[in-house]
Amino acid sequence: MAPSAAIPSTAVPIVAIDGPSGSGKGTIARRLAERLDWHLLDSGALYRLVALAGARAGLGTEDVEGHTALARTLQADFGRDPETGGERILLAGEEVTAQVREERSGMGASRVAAWPSVRAALVDRQRAYAQHPGLVADGRDMGTVIFSDAPLKIFLTASADERARRRHKQLKYKESTASLAALSREIAERDERDANRAVAPLRPASDAFVIDSTELTADEVFERVIELGRSKGLWA
Ligand code: DC
């Protein structure tokens, strides 16, 4: 059967939100999933968990096979802290939320995410998140690779300075001591690797809406996304 441009009624609606680190896509994705009561895929957290699991298992930082094996069998659970309502990430049953969010895990994630075999090991797991009533998927290749048929694709970006400032604020809030200058360098290094790797590099899908949030508040970005979904008939 020839592929149809129309969304079949049985298809799960998906919003793919991609962009570089600190662009605010995580905040927007979470908020959108909550507003719509849809599922949320934080794909970056999966790569962070692979890096963390590798460090815990004592794997060398260049051990592609070891990390690939871990990615295949990763026991990851995402939920909410019953007391605070904040996010809760478990690795093989152990809470690792704080470690996953450290910039060190972000750097480790960017490294293992450049390996094709690690990416391949996580494809089916990510696609399994596409369930009714809908999915908001946050990452680097949601619109280009994992959900290339998604009816709404957003590429969220912001200037490098603004992104470093946002990440710094976020980490400081979590009592990290990362200096803004060091963080800027790390983010630049991470973006460079994510955008220039051979497999699934960070870039907007040809049919993505690019939103530059440098001069926008989170509320303004959110409203634009709501408006785009409405214009696509994804929600009322
Ligand atoms: O979104 P994040 O900061 O949690 O992502 C951490 C790293 O994981 C990021 O620098 C690149 C990698 N990543 C990826 O390659 N593909 C994705 N879909 C999500 C994240």
PDB file of N, CA, C and O in Angstrom, residues 19-26 30 41-57 59 67 70-71 74-76 78 87 89-91 96-115 118-119 122 125-126 138-140 163 166-168 170-171 174 176 183 186-187 190-191 194 197:
ATOM      1  N   GLY A  19      16.989  19.133  19.882  1.00  0.00           N
ATOM      2  CA  GLY A  19      17.757  20.366  20.021  1.00  0.00           C
ATOM      3  C   GLY A  19      19.000  20.129  20.850  1.00  0.00           C
ATOM      4  O   GLY A  19      19.152  19.063  21.448  1.00  0.00           O
ATOM      5  N   PRO A  20      19.885  21.122  20.893  1.00  0.00           N
ATOM      6  CA  PRO A  20      21.126  20.984  21.667  1.00  0.00           C
ATOM      7  C   PRO A  20      20.886  21.099  23.165  1.00  0.00           C
ATOM      8  O   PRO A  20      19.798  21.483  23.603  1.00  0.00           O
ATOM      9  N   SER A  21      21.915  20.793  23.947  1.00  0.00           N
ATOM     10  CA  SER A  21      21.768  20.842  25.405  1.00  0.00           C
ATOM     11  C   SER A  21      21.512  22.271  25.883  1.00  0.00           C
ATOM     12  O   SER A  21      22.090  23.219  25.359  1.00  0.00           O
ATOM     13  N   GLY A  22      20.626  22.388  26.844  1.00  0.00           N
ATOM     14  CA  GLY A  22      20.314  23.697  27.408  1.00  0.00           C
ATOM     15  C   GLY A  22      19.333  24.509  26.566  1.00  0.00           C
ATOM     16  O   GLY A  22      19.076  25.664  26.870  1.00  0.00           O
ATOM     17  N   SER A  23      18.764  23.893  25.550  1.00  0.00           N
ATOM     18  CA  SER A  23      17.829  24.648  24.700  1.00  0.00           C
ATOM     19  C   SER A  23      16.457  24.772  25.356  1.00  0.00           C
ATOM     20  O   SER A  23      15.609  25.527  24.892  1.00  0.00           O
ATOM     21  N   GLY A  24      16.245  24.012  26.430  1.00  0.00           N
ATOM     22  CA  GLY A  24      14.957  24.072  27.139  1.00  0.00           C
ATOM     23  C   GLY A  24      13.990  23.009  26.662  1.00  0.00           C
ATOM     24  O   GLY A  24      12.839  22.976  27.092  1.00  0.00           O
ATOM     25  N   LYS A  25      14.442  22.093  25.810  1.00  0.00           N
ATOM     26  CA  LYS A  25      13.505  21.113  25.252  1.00  0.00           C
ATOM     27  C   LYS A  25      12.973  20.151  26.309  1.00  0.00           C
ATOM     28  O   LYS A  25      11.836  19.729  26.237  1.00  0.00           O
ATOM     29  N   GLY A  26      13.821  19.832  27.308  1.00  0.00           N
ATOM     30  CA  GLY A  26      13.372  18.923  28.370  1.00  0.00           C
ATOM     31  C   GLY A  26      12.190  19.505  29.127  1.00  0.00           C
ATOM     32  O   GLY A  26      11.195  18.811  29.379  1.00  0.00           O
ATOM     33  N   ARG A  30       8.403  17.923  28.948  1.00  0.00           N
ATOM     34  CA  ARG A  30       7.740  17.440  30.174  1.00  0.00           C
ATOM     35  C   ARG A  30       6.399  18.155  30.382  1.00  0.00           C
ATOM     36  O   ARG A  30       5.384  17.544  30.679  1.00  0.00           O
ATOM     37  N   LEU A  41       9.125  10.469  26.504  1.00  0.00           N
ATOM     38  CA  LEU A  41      10.405   9.763  26.339  1.00  0.00           C
ATOM     39  C   LEU A  41      11.523  10.786  26.457  1.00  0.00           C
ATOM     40  O   LEU A  41      11.624  11.701  25.636  1.00  0.00           O
ATOM     41  N   ASP A  42      12.346  10.629  27.484  1.00  0.00           N
ATOM     42  CA  ASP A  42      13.540  11.458  27.653  1.00  0.00           C
ATOM     43  C   ASP A  42      14.710  10.600  27.160  1.00  0.00           C
ATOM     44  O   ASP A  42      15.336   9.879  27.936  1.00  0.00           O
ATOM     45  N   SER A  43      14.960  10.640  25.856  1.00  0.00           N
ATOM     46  CA  SER A  43      15.938   9.705  25.288  1.00  0.00           C
ATOM     47  C   SER A  43      17.356   9.986  25.783  1.00  0.00           C
ATOM     48  O   SER A  43      18.175   9.080  25.900  1.00  0.00           O
ATOM     49  N   GLY A  44      17.646  11.265  26.109  1.00  0.00           N
ATOM     50  CA  GLY A  44      18.978  11.591  26.621  1.00  0.00           C
ATOM     51  C   GLY A  44      19.274  10.831  27.904  1.00  0.00           C
ATOM     52  O   GLY A  44      20.413  10.426  28.145  1.00  0.00           O
ATOM     53  N   ALA A  45      18.230  10.623  28.718  1.00  0.00           N
ATOM     54  CA  ALA A  45      18.425   9.919  29.987  1.00  0.00           C
ATOM     55  C   ALA A  45      18.875   8.479  29.735  1.00  0.00           C
ATOM     56  O   ALA A  45      19.631   7.914  30.527  1.00  0.00           O
ATOM     57  N   LEU A  46      18.433   7.884  28.632  1.00  0.00           N
ATOM     58  CA  LEU A  46      18.867   6.514  28.333  1.00  0.00           C
ATOM     59  C   LEU A  46      20.364   6.476  28.048  1.00  0.00           C
ATOM     60  O   LEU A  46      21.081   5.614  28.544  1.00  0.00           O
ATOM     61  N   TYR A  47      20.838   7.445  27.240  1.00  0.00           N
ATOM     62  CA  TYR A  47      22.281   7.495  26.956  1.00  0.00           C
ATOM     63  C   TYR A  47      23.071   7.821  28.221  1.00  0.00           C
ATOM     64  O   TYR A  47      24.165   7.301  28.449  1.00  0.00           O
ATOM     65  N   ARG A  48      22.504   8.691  29.073  1.00  0.00           N
ATOM     66  CA  ARG A  48      23.169   9.011  30.344  1.00  0.00           C
ATOM     67  C   ARG A  48      23.273   7.755  31.208  1.00  0.00           C
ATOM     68  O   ARG A  48      24.293   7.510  31.858  1.00  0.00           O
ATOM     69  N   LEU A  49      22.206   6.942  31.212  1.00  0.00           N
ATOM     70  CA  LEU A  49      22.216   5.721  32.022  1.00  0.00           C
ATOM     71  C   LEU A  49      23.237   4.709  31.497  1.00  0.00           C
ATOM     72  O   LEU A  49      23.882   4.020  32.281  1.00  0.00           O
ATOM     73  N   VAL A  50      23.384   4.634  30.189  1.00  0.00           N
ATOM     74  CA  VAL A  50      24.379   3.709  29.628  1.00  0.00           C
ATOM     75  C   VAL A  50      25.779   4.132  30.095  1.00  0.00           C
ATOM     76  O   VAL A  50      26.589   3.308  30.528  1.00  0.00           O
ATOM     77  N   ALA A  51      26.037   5.446  30.035  1.00  0.00           N
ATOM     78  CA  ALA A  51      27.353   5.939  30.466  1.00  0.00           C
ATOM     79  C   ALA A  51      27.564   5.676  31.953  1.00  0.00           C
ATOM     80  O   ALA A  51      28.646   5.220  32.370  1.00  0.00           O
ATOM     81  N   LEU A  52      26.533   5.925  32.732  1.00  0.00           N
ATOM     82  CA  LEU A  52      26.635   5.722  34.181  1.00  0.00           C
ATOM     83  C   LEU A  52      26.829   4.235  34.514  1.00  0.00           C
ATOM     84  O   LEU A  52      27.678   3.874  35.336  1.00  0.00           O
ATOM     85  N   ALA A  53      26.046   3.392  33.850  1.00  0.00           N
ATOM     86  CA  ALA A  53      26.166   1.944  34.088  1.00  0.00           C
ATOM     87  C   ALA A  53      27.569   1.475  33.706  1.00  0.00           C
ATOM     88  O   ALA A  53      28.159   0.635  34.393  1.00  0.00           O
ATOM     89  N   GLY A  54      28.118   2.042  32.638  1.00  0.00           N
ATOM     90  CA  GLY A  54      29.477   1.676  32.208  1.00  0.00           C
ATOM     91  C   GLY A  54      30.507   2.065  33.250  1.00  0.00           C
ATOM     92  O   GLY A  54      31.386   1.264  33.601  1.00  0.00           O
ATOM     93  N   ALA A  55      30.368   3.283  33.780  1.00  0.00           N
ATOM     94  CA  ALA A  55      31.327   3.745  34.802  1.00  0.00           C
ATOM     95  C   ALA A  55      31.222   2.863  36.033  1.00  0.00           C
ATOM     96  O   ALA A  55      32.230   2.464  36.625  1.00  0.00           O
ATOM     97  N   ARG A  56      29.994   2.512  36.410  1.00  0.00           N
ATOM     98  CA  ARG A  56      29.804   1.680  37.598  1.00  0.00           C
ATOM     99  C   ARG A  56      30.350   0.277  37.420  1.00  0.00           C
ATOM    100  O   ARG A  56      30.792  -0.355  38.371  1.00  0.00           O
ATOM    101  N   ALA A  57      30.287  -0.196  36.160  1.00  0.00           N
ATOM    102  CA  ALA A  57      30.794  -1.549  35.887  1.00  0.00           C
ATOM    103  C   ALA A  57      32.306  -1.530  35.656  1.00  0.00           C
ATOM    104  O   ALA A  57      32.909  -2.562  35.383  1.00  0.00           O
ATOM    105  N   LEU A  59      33.915  -0.109  33.162  1.00  0.00           N
ATOM    106  CA  LEU A  59      34.301  -0.226  31.755  1.00  0.00           C
ATOM    107  C   LEU A  59      35.229   0.927  31.364  1.00  0.00           C
ATOM    108  O   LEU A  59      35.075   2.045  31.863  1.00  0.00           O
ATOM    109  N   HIS A  67      29.828  -1.235  26.467  1.00  0.00           N
ATOM    110  CA  HIS A  67      28.709  -0.295  26.598  1.00  0.00           C
ATOM    111  C   HIS A  67      27.509  -0.738  25.756  1.00  0.00           C
ATOM    112  O   HIS A  67      26.364  -0.529  26.138  1.00  0.00           O
ATOM    113  N   LEU A  70      25.660  -3.306  27.666  1.00  0.00           N
ATOM    114  CA  LEU A  70      24.881  -2.671  28.738  1.00  0.00           C
ATOM    115  C   LEU A  70      23.625  -2.001  28.183  1.00  0.00           C
ATOM    116  O   LEU A  70      22.555  -2.060  28.789  1.00  0.00           O
ATOM    117  N   ALA A  71      23.762  -1.363  27.016  1.00  0.00           N
ATOM    118  CA  ALA A  71      22.610  -0.683  26.408  1.00  0.00           C
ATOM    119  C   ALA A  71      21.508  -1.686  26.059  1.00  0.00           C
ATOM    120  O   ALA A  71      20.322  -1.393  26.183  1.00  0.00           O
ATOM    121  N   LEU A  74      19.872  -2.747  29.512  1.00  0.00           N
ATOM    122  CA  LEU A  74      19.677  -1.677  30.495  1.00  0.00           C
ATOM    123  C   LEU A  74      18.358  -1.831  31.246  1.00  0.00           C
ATOM    124  O   LEU A  74      17.300  -1.934  30.642  1.00  0.00           O
ATOM    125  N   GLN A  75      18.440  -1.853  32.582  1.00  0.00           N
ATOM    126  CA  GLN A  75      17.215  -1.926  33.386  1.00  0.00           C
ATOM    127  C   GLN A  75      16.918  -0.540  33.912  1.00  0.00           C
ATOM    128  O   GLN A  75      17.417  -0.139  34.959  1.00  0.00           O
ATOM    129  N   ALA A  76      16.140   0.197  33.132  1.00  0.00           N
ATOM    130  CA  ALA A  76      15.873   1.598  33.471  1.00  0.00           C
ATOM    131  C   ALA A  76      14.397   1.784  33.804  1.00  0.00           C
ATOM    132  O   ALA A  76      13.531   1.221  33.130  1.00  0.00           O
ATOM    133  N   PHE A  78      11.594   4.972  34.873  1.00  0.00           N
ATOM    134  CA  PHE A  78      11.372   6.407  35.048  1.00  0.00           C
ATOM    135  C   PHE A  78      10.040   6.591  35.765  1.00  0.00           C
ATOM    136  O   PHE A  78       9.050   5.980  35.395  1.00  0.00           O
ATOM    137  N   GLU A  87      11.259  14.155  39.313  1.00  0.00           N
ATOM    138  CA  GLU A  87      11.549  12.945  38.540  1.00  0.00           C
ATOM    139  C   GLU A  87      12.354  11.948  39.371  1.00  0.00           C
ATOM    140  O   GLU A  87      13.077  12.325  40.301  1.00  0.00           O
ATOM    141  N   ILE A  89      14.704   8.424  38.647  1.00  0.00           N
ATOM    142  CA  ILE A  89      15.270   7.502  37.662  1.00  0.00           C
ATOM    143  C   ILE A  89      15.953   6.361  38.401  1.00  0.00           C
ATOM    144  O   ILE A  89      16.777   6.588  39.294  1.00  0.00           O
ATOM    145  N   LEU A  90      15.602   5.133  38.018  1.00  0.00           N
ATOM    146  CA  LEU A  90      16.192   3.959  38.662  1.00  0.00           C
ATOM    147  C   LEU A  90      17.022   3.183  37.647  1.00  0.00           C
ATOM    148  O   LEU A  90      16.615   3.015  36.495  1.00  0.00           O
ATOM    149  N   LEU A  91      18.184   2.738  38.108  1.00  0.00           N
ATOM    150  CA  LEU A  91      19.040   1.869  37.293  1.00  0.00           C
ATOM    151  C   LEU A  91      19.126   0.546  38.040  1.00  0.00           C
ATOM    152  O   LEU A  91      19.626   0.513  39.171  1.00  0.00           O
ATOM    153  N   VAL A  96      19.115   6.717  40.890  1.00  0.00           N
ATOM    154  CA  VAL A  96      20.340   7.372  40.398  1.00  0.00           C
ATOM    155  C   VAL A  96      20.016   8.747  39.795  1.00  0.00           C
ATOM    156  O   VAL A  96      20.802   9.269  38.998  1.00  0.00           O
ATOM    157  N   THR A  97      18.886   9.314  40.187  1.00  0.00           N
ATOM    158  CA  THR A  97      18.429  10.565  39.562  1.00  0.00           C
ATOM    159  C   THR A  97      19.509  11.652  39.568  1.00  0.00           C
ATOM    160  O   THR A  97      19.796  12.263  38.526  1.00  0.00           O
ATOM    161  N   ALA A  98      20.099  11.886  40.738  1.00  0.00           N
ATOM    162  CA  ALA A  98      21.082  12.977  40.844  1.00  0.00           C
ATOM    163  C   ALA A  98      22.297  12.717  39.956  1.00  0.00           C
ATOM    164  O   ALA A  98      22.761  13.615  39.242  1.00  0.00           O
ATOM    165  N   GLN A  99      22.789  11.487  39.973  1.00  0.00           N
ATOM    166  CA  GLN A  99      23.979  11.156  39.159  1.00  0.00           C
ATOM    167  C   GLN A  99      23.682  11.293  37.664  1.00  0.00           C
ATOM    168  O   GLN A  99      24.513  11.750  36.897  1.00  0.00           O
ATOM    169  N   VAL A 100      22.482  10.883  37.269  1.00  0.00           N
ATOM    170  CA  VAL A 100      22.110  10.957  35.851  1.00  0.00           C
ATOM    171  C   VAL A 100      22.118  12.402  35.369  1.00  0.00           C
ATOM    172  O   VAL A 100      22.509  12.703  34.243  1.00  0.00           O
ATOM    173  N   ARG A 101      21.711  13.312  36.246  1.00  0.00           N
ATOM    174  CA  ARG A 101      21.595  14.715  35.846  1.00  0.00           C
ATOM    175  C   ARG A 101      22.911  15.491  35.910  1.00  0.00           C
ATOM    176  O   ARG A 101      22.978  16.634  35.468  1.00  0.00           O
ATOM    177  N   GLU A 102      23.963  14.885  36.490  1.00  0.00           N
ATOM    178  CA  GLU A 102      25.251  15.600  36.546  1.00  0.00           C
ATOM    179  C   GLU A 102      25.793  15.819  35.134  1.00  0.00           C
ATOM    180  O   GLU A 102      25.576  14.993  34.250  1.00  0.00           O
ATOM    181  N   GLU A 103      26.523  16.915  34.956  1.00  0.00           N
ATOM    182  CA  GLU A 103      27.082  17.218  33.636  1.00  0.00           C
ATOM    183  C   GLU A 103      28.045  16.112  33.194  1.00  0.00           C
ATOM    184  O   GLU A 103      28.175  15.820  32.015  1.00  0.00           O
ATOM    185  N   ARG A 104      28.682  15.459  34.184  1.00  0.00           N
ATOM    186  CA  ARG A 104      29.592  14.353  33.864  1.00  0.00           C
ATOM    187  C   ARG A 104      28.849  13.254  33.089  1.00  0.00           C
ATOM    188  O   ARG A 104      29.367  12.680  32.142  1.00  0.00           O
ATOM    189  N   SER A 105      27.616  12.975  33.505  1.00  0.00           N
ATOM    190  CA  SER A 105      26.828  11.951  32.797  1.00  0.00           C
ATOM    191  C   SER A 105      26.434  12.443  31.411  1.00  0.00           C
ATOM    192  O   SER A 105      26.333  11.656  30.466  1.00  0.00           O
ATOM    193  N   GLY A 106      26.213  13.757  31.287  1.00  0.00           N
ATOM    194  CA  GLY A 106      25.890  14.323  29.972  1.00  0.00           C
ATOM    195  C   GLY A 106      27.057  14.140  29.014  1.00  0.00           C
ATOM    196  O   GLY A 106      26.874  13.760  27.846  1.00  0.00           O
ATOM    197  N   MET A 107      28.260  14.387  29.514  1.00  0.00           N
ATOM    198  CA  MET A 107      29.460  14.212  28.681  1.00  0.00           C
ATOM    199  C   MET A 107      29.641  12.740  28.316  1.00  0.00           C
ATOM    200  O   MET A 107      29.928  12.400  27.170  1.00  0.00           O
ATOM    201  N   GLY A 108      29.462  11.868  29.313  1.00  0.00           N
ATOM    202  CA  GLY A 108      29.590  10.424  29.070  1.00  0.00           C
ATOM    203  C   GLY A 108      28.553   9.967  28.058  1.00  0.00           C
ATOM    204  O   GLY A 108      28.844   9.171  27.150  1.00  0.00           O
ATOM    205  N   ALA A 109      27.339  10.515  28.181  1.00  0.00           N
ATOM    206  CA  ALA A 109      26.252  10.144  27.266  1.00  0.00           C
ATOM    207  C   ALA A 109      26.607  10.541  25.839  1.00  0.00           C
ATOM    208  O   ALA A 109      26.426   9.772  24.890  1.00  0.00           O
ATOM    209  N   SER A 110      27.144  11.739  25.684  1.00  0.00           N
ATOM    210  CA  SER A 110      27.493  12.232  24.351  1.00  0.00           C
ATOM    211  C   SER A 110      28.552  11.323  23.717  1.00  0.00           C
ATOM    212  O   SER A 110      28.538  11.067  22.514  1.00  0.00           O
ATOM    213  N   ARG A 111      29.460  10.824  24.548  1.00  0.00           N
ATOM    214  CA  ARG A 111      30.531   9.944  24.057  1.00  0.00           C
ATOM    215  C   ARG A 111      29.955   8.605  23.586  1.00  0.00           C
ATOM    216  O   ARG A 111      30.189   8.189  22.459  1.00  0.00           O
ATOM    217  N   VAL A 112      29.149   7.947  24.455  1.00  0.00           N
ATOM    218  CA  VAL A 112      28.629   6.622  24.066  1.00  0.00           C
ATOM    219  C   VAL A 112      27.583   6.737  22.953  1.00  0.00           C
ATOM    220  O   VAL A 112      27.401   5.805  22.171  1.00  0.00           O
ATOM    221  N   ALA A 113      26.932   7.917  22.881  1.00  0.00           N
ATOM    222  CA  ALA A 113      25.885   8.118  21.868  1.00  0.00           C
ATOM    223  C   ALA A 113      26.466   8.254  20.457  1.00  0.00           C
ATOM    224  O   ALA A 113      25.727   8.186  19.481  1.00  0.00           O
ATOM    225  N   ALA A 114      27.773   8.452  20.366  1.00  0.00           N
ATOM    226  CA  ALA A 114      28.391   8.567  19.038  1.00  0.00           C
ATOM    227  C   ALA A 114      28.652   7.187  18.437  1.00  0.00           C
ATOM    228  O   ALA A 114      28.978   7.075  17.259  1.00  0.00           O
ATOM    229  N   TRP A 115      28.519   6.134  19.247  1.00  0.00           N
ATOM    230  CA  TRP A 115      28.796   4.776  18.763  1.00  0.00           C
ATOM    231  C   TRP A 115      27.532   4.168  18.151  1.00  0.00           C
ATOM    232  O   TRP A 115      26.517   3.973  18.853  1.00  0.00           O
ATOM    233  N   VAL A 118      25.691   1.318  20.060  1.00  0.00           N
ATOM    234  CA  VAL A 118      24.925   1.731  21.251  1.00  0.00           C
ATOM    235  C   VAL A 118      23.600   2.336  20.802  1.00  0.00           C
ATOM    236  O   VAL A 118      22.532   2.022  21.343  1.00  0.00           O
ATOM    237  N   ARG A 119      23.619   3.170  19.776  1.00  0.00           N
ATOM    238  CA  ARG A 119      22.376   3.779  19.273  1.00  0.00           C
ATOM    239  C   ARG A 119      21.421   2.682  18.792  1.00  0.00           C
ATOM    240  O   ARG A 119      20.236   2.706  19.107  1.00  0.00           O
ATOM    241  N   LEU A 122      19.402   0.854  21.364  1.00  0.00           N
ATOM    242  CA  LEU A 122      18.341   1.587  22.069  1.00  0.00           C
ATOM    243  C   LEU A 122      17.131   1.930  21.192  1.00  0.00           C
ATOM    244  O   LEU A 122      16.150   2.493  21.684  1.00  0.00           O
ATOM    245  N   ARG A 125      13.691   0.066  22.135  1.00  0.00           N
ATOM    246  CA  ARG A 125      13.245   0.538  23.451  1.00  0.00           C
ATOM    247  C   ARG A 125      12.583   1.915  23.336  1.00  0.00           C
ATOM    248  O   ARG A 125      11.556   2.187  23.934  1.00  0.00           O
ATOM    249  N   GLN A 126      13.176   2.781  22.511  1.00  0.00           N
ATOM    250  CA  GLN A 126      12.606   4.124  22.353  1.00  0.00           C
ATOM    251  C   GLN A 126      11.274   4.061  21.608  1.00  0.00           C
ATOM    252  O   GLN A 126      10.295   4.714  21.990  1.00  0.00           O
ATOM    253  N   ASP A 138      11.745  13.524  23.478  1.00  0.00           N
ATOM    254  CA  ASP A 138      12.753  14.568  23.614  1.00  0.00           C
ATOM    255  C   ASP A 138      14.143  13.980  23.335  1.00  0.00           C
ATOM    256  O   ASP A 138      14.479  12.930  23.878  1.00  0.00           O
ATOM    257  N   GLY A 139      14.922  14.619  22.456  1.00  0.00           N
ATOM    258  CA  GLY A 139      16.264  14.083  22.198  1.00  0.00           C
ATOM    259  C   GLY A 139      17.055  14.855  21.171  1.00  0.00           C
ATOM    260  O   GLY A 139      17.014  16.093  21.117  1.00  0.00           O
ATOM    261  N   ARG A 140      17.815  14.113  20.359  1.00  0.00           N
ATOM    262  CA  ARG A 140      18.628  14.719  19.305  1.00  0.00           C
ATOM    263  C   ARG A 140      18.210  14.216  17.930  1.00  0.00           C
ATOM    264  O   ARG A 140      18.402  14.897  16.934  1.00  0.00           O
ATOM    265  N   ARG A 163      22.283  29.106  26.443  1.00  0.00           N
ATOM    266  CA  ARG A 163      22.136  27.701  26.830  1.00  0.00           C
ATOM    267  C   ARG A 163      23.041  27.371  28.008  1.00  0.00           C
ATOM    268  O   ARG A 163      22.644  26.666  28.939  1.00  0.00           O
ATOM    269  N   ARG A 166      21.499  28.786  31.132  1.00  0.00           N
ATOM    270  CA  ARG A 166      20.353  27.998  31.610  1.00  0.00           C
ATOM    271  C   ARG A 166      20.809  26.721  32.305  1.00  0.00           C
ATOM    272  O   ARG A 166      20.278  26.356  33.357  1.00  0.00           O
ATOM    273  N   ARG A 167      21.776  26.046  31.695  1.00  0.00           N
ATOM    274  CA  ARG A 167      22.272  24.802  32.299  1.00  0.00           C
ATOM    275  C   ARG A 167      22.913  25.090  33.654  1.00  0.00           C
ATOM    276  O   ARG A 167      22.760  24.347  34.607  1.00  0.00           O
ATOM    277  N   HIS A 168      23.637  26.212  33.716  1.00  0.00           N
ATOM    278  CA  HIS A 168      24.324  26.579  34.943  1.00  0.00           C
ATOM    279  C   HIS A 168      23.303  26.804  36.056  1.00  0.00           C
ATOM    280  O   HIS A 168      23.467  26.328  37.185  1.00  0.00           O
ATOM    281  N   GLN A 170      20.314  25.600  36.225  1.00  0.00           N
ATOM    282  CA  GLN A 170      19.692  24.316  36.543  1.00  0.00           C
ATOM    283  C   GLN A 170      20.585  23.498  37.487  1.00  0.00           C
ATOM    284  O   GLN A 170      20.132  22.942  38.467  1.00  0.00           O
ATOM    285  N   LEU A 171      21.895  23.472  37.172  1.00  0.00           N
ATOM    286  CA  LEU A 171      22.814  22.673  37.971  1.00  0.00           C
ATOM    287  C   LEU A 171      23.040  23.309  39.339  1.00  0.00           C
ATOM    288  O   LEU A 171      23.181  22.610  40.339  1.00  0.00           O
ATOM    289  N   LYS A 174      20.653  22.451  41.686  1.00  0.00           N
ATOM    290  CA  LYS A 174      20.881  21.106  42.236  1.00  0.00           C
ATOM    291  C   LYS A 174      22.177  21.060  43.043  1.00  0.00           C
ATOM    292  O   LYS A 174      22.783  20.007  43.210  1.00  0.00           O
ATOM    293  N   SER A 176      25.242  22.033  42.384  1.00  0.00           N
ATOM    294  CA  SER A 176      26.512  21.709  41.747  1.00  0.00           C
ATOM    295  C   SER A 176      27.384  22.959  41.814  1.00  0.00           C
ATOM    296  O   SER A 176      26.910  24.067  41.929  1.00  0.00           O
ATOM    297  N   LEU A 183      31.376  25.109  32.264  1.00  0.00           N
ATOM    298  CA  LEU A 183      30.155  24.527  31.715  1.00  0.00           C
ATOM    299  C   LEU A 183      29.992  24.912  30.236  1.00  0.00           C
ATOM    300  O   LEU A 183      29.623  24.090  29.400  1.00  0.00           O
ATOM    301  N   GLU A 186      32.199  22.723  28.233  1.00  0.00           N
ATOM    302  CA  GLU A 186      31.701  21.348  28.150  1.00  0.00           C
ATOM    303  C   GLU A 186      30.514  21.249  27.203  1.00  0.00           C
ATOM    304  O   GLU A 186      30.405  20.302  26.423  1.00  0.00           O
ATOM    305  N   ILE A 187      29.640  22.223  27.277  1.00  0.00           N
ATOM    306  CA  ILE A 187      28.460  22.210  26.406  1.00  0.00           C
ATOM    307  C   ILE A 187      28.889  22.348  24.942  1.00  0.00           C
ATOM    308  O   ILE A 187      28.380  21.643  24.071  1.00  0.00           O
ATOM    309  N   ARG A 190      30.275  19.075  23.815  1.00  0.00           N
ATOM    310  CA  ARG A 190      29.195  18.098  23.661  1.00  0.00           C
ATOM    311  C   ARG A 190      28.419  18.366  22.358  1.00  0.00           C
ATOM    312  O   ARG A 190      28.164  17.451  21.575  1.00  0.00           O
ATOM    313  N   ASP A 191      28.079  19.624  22.121  1.00  0.00           N
ATOM    314  CA  ASP A 191      27.320  19.981  20.913  1.00  0.00           C
ATOM    315  C   ASP A 191      28.108  19.647  19.658  1.00  0.00           C
ATOM    316  O   ASP A 191      27.567  19.163  18.670  1.00  0.00           O
ATOM    317  N   ASP A 194      27.963  15.935  19.214  1.00  0.00           N
ATOM    318  CA  ASP A 194      26.605  15.490  18.849  1.00  0.00           C
ATOM    319  C   ASP A 194      26.249  15.895  17.413  1.00  0.00           C
ATOM    320  O   ASP A 194      25.546  15.175  16.712  1.00  0.00           O
ATOM    321  N   ARG A 197      28.865  13.777  14.628  1.00  0.00           N
ATOM    322  CA  ARG A 197      29.058  12.323  14.577  1.00  0.00           C
ATOM    323  C   ARG A 197      28.466  11.776  13.278  1.00  0.00           C
ATOM    324  O   ARG A 197      27.589  12.407  12.668  1.00  0.00           O
TER     325      ARG A 197
END
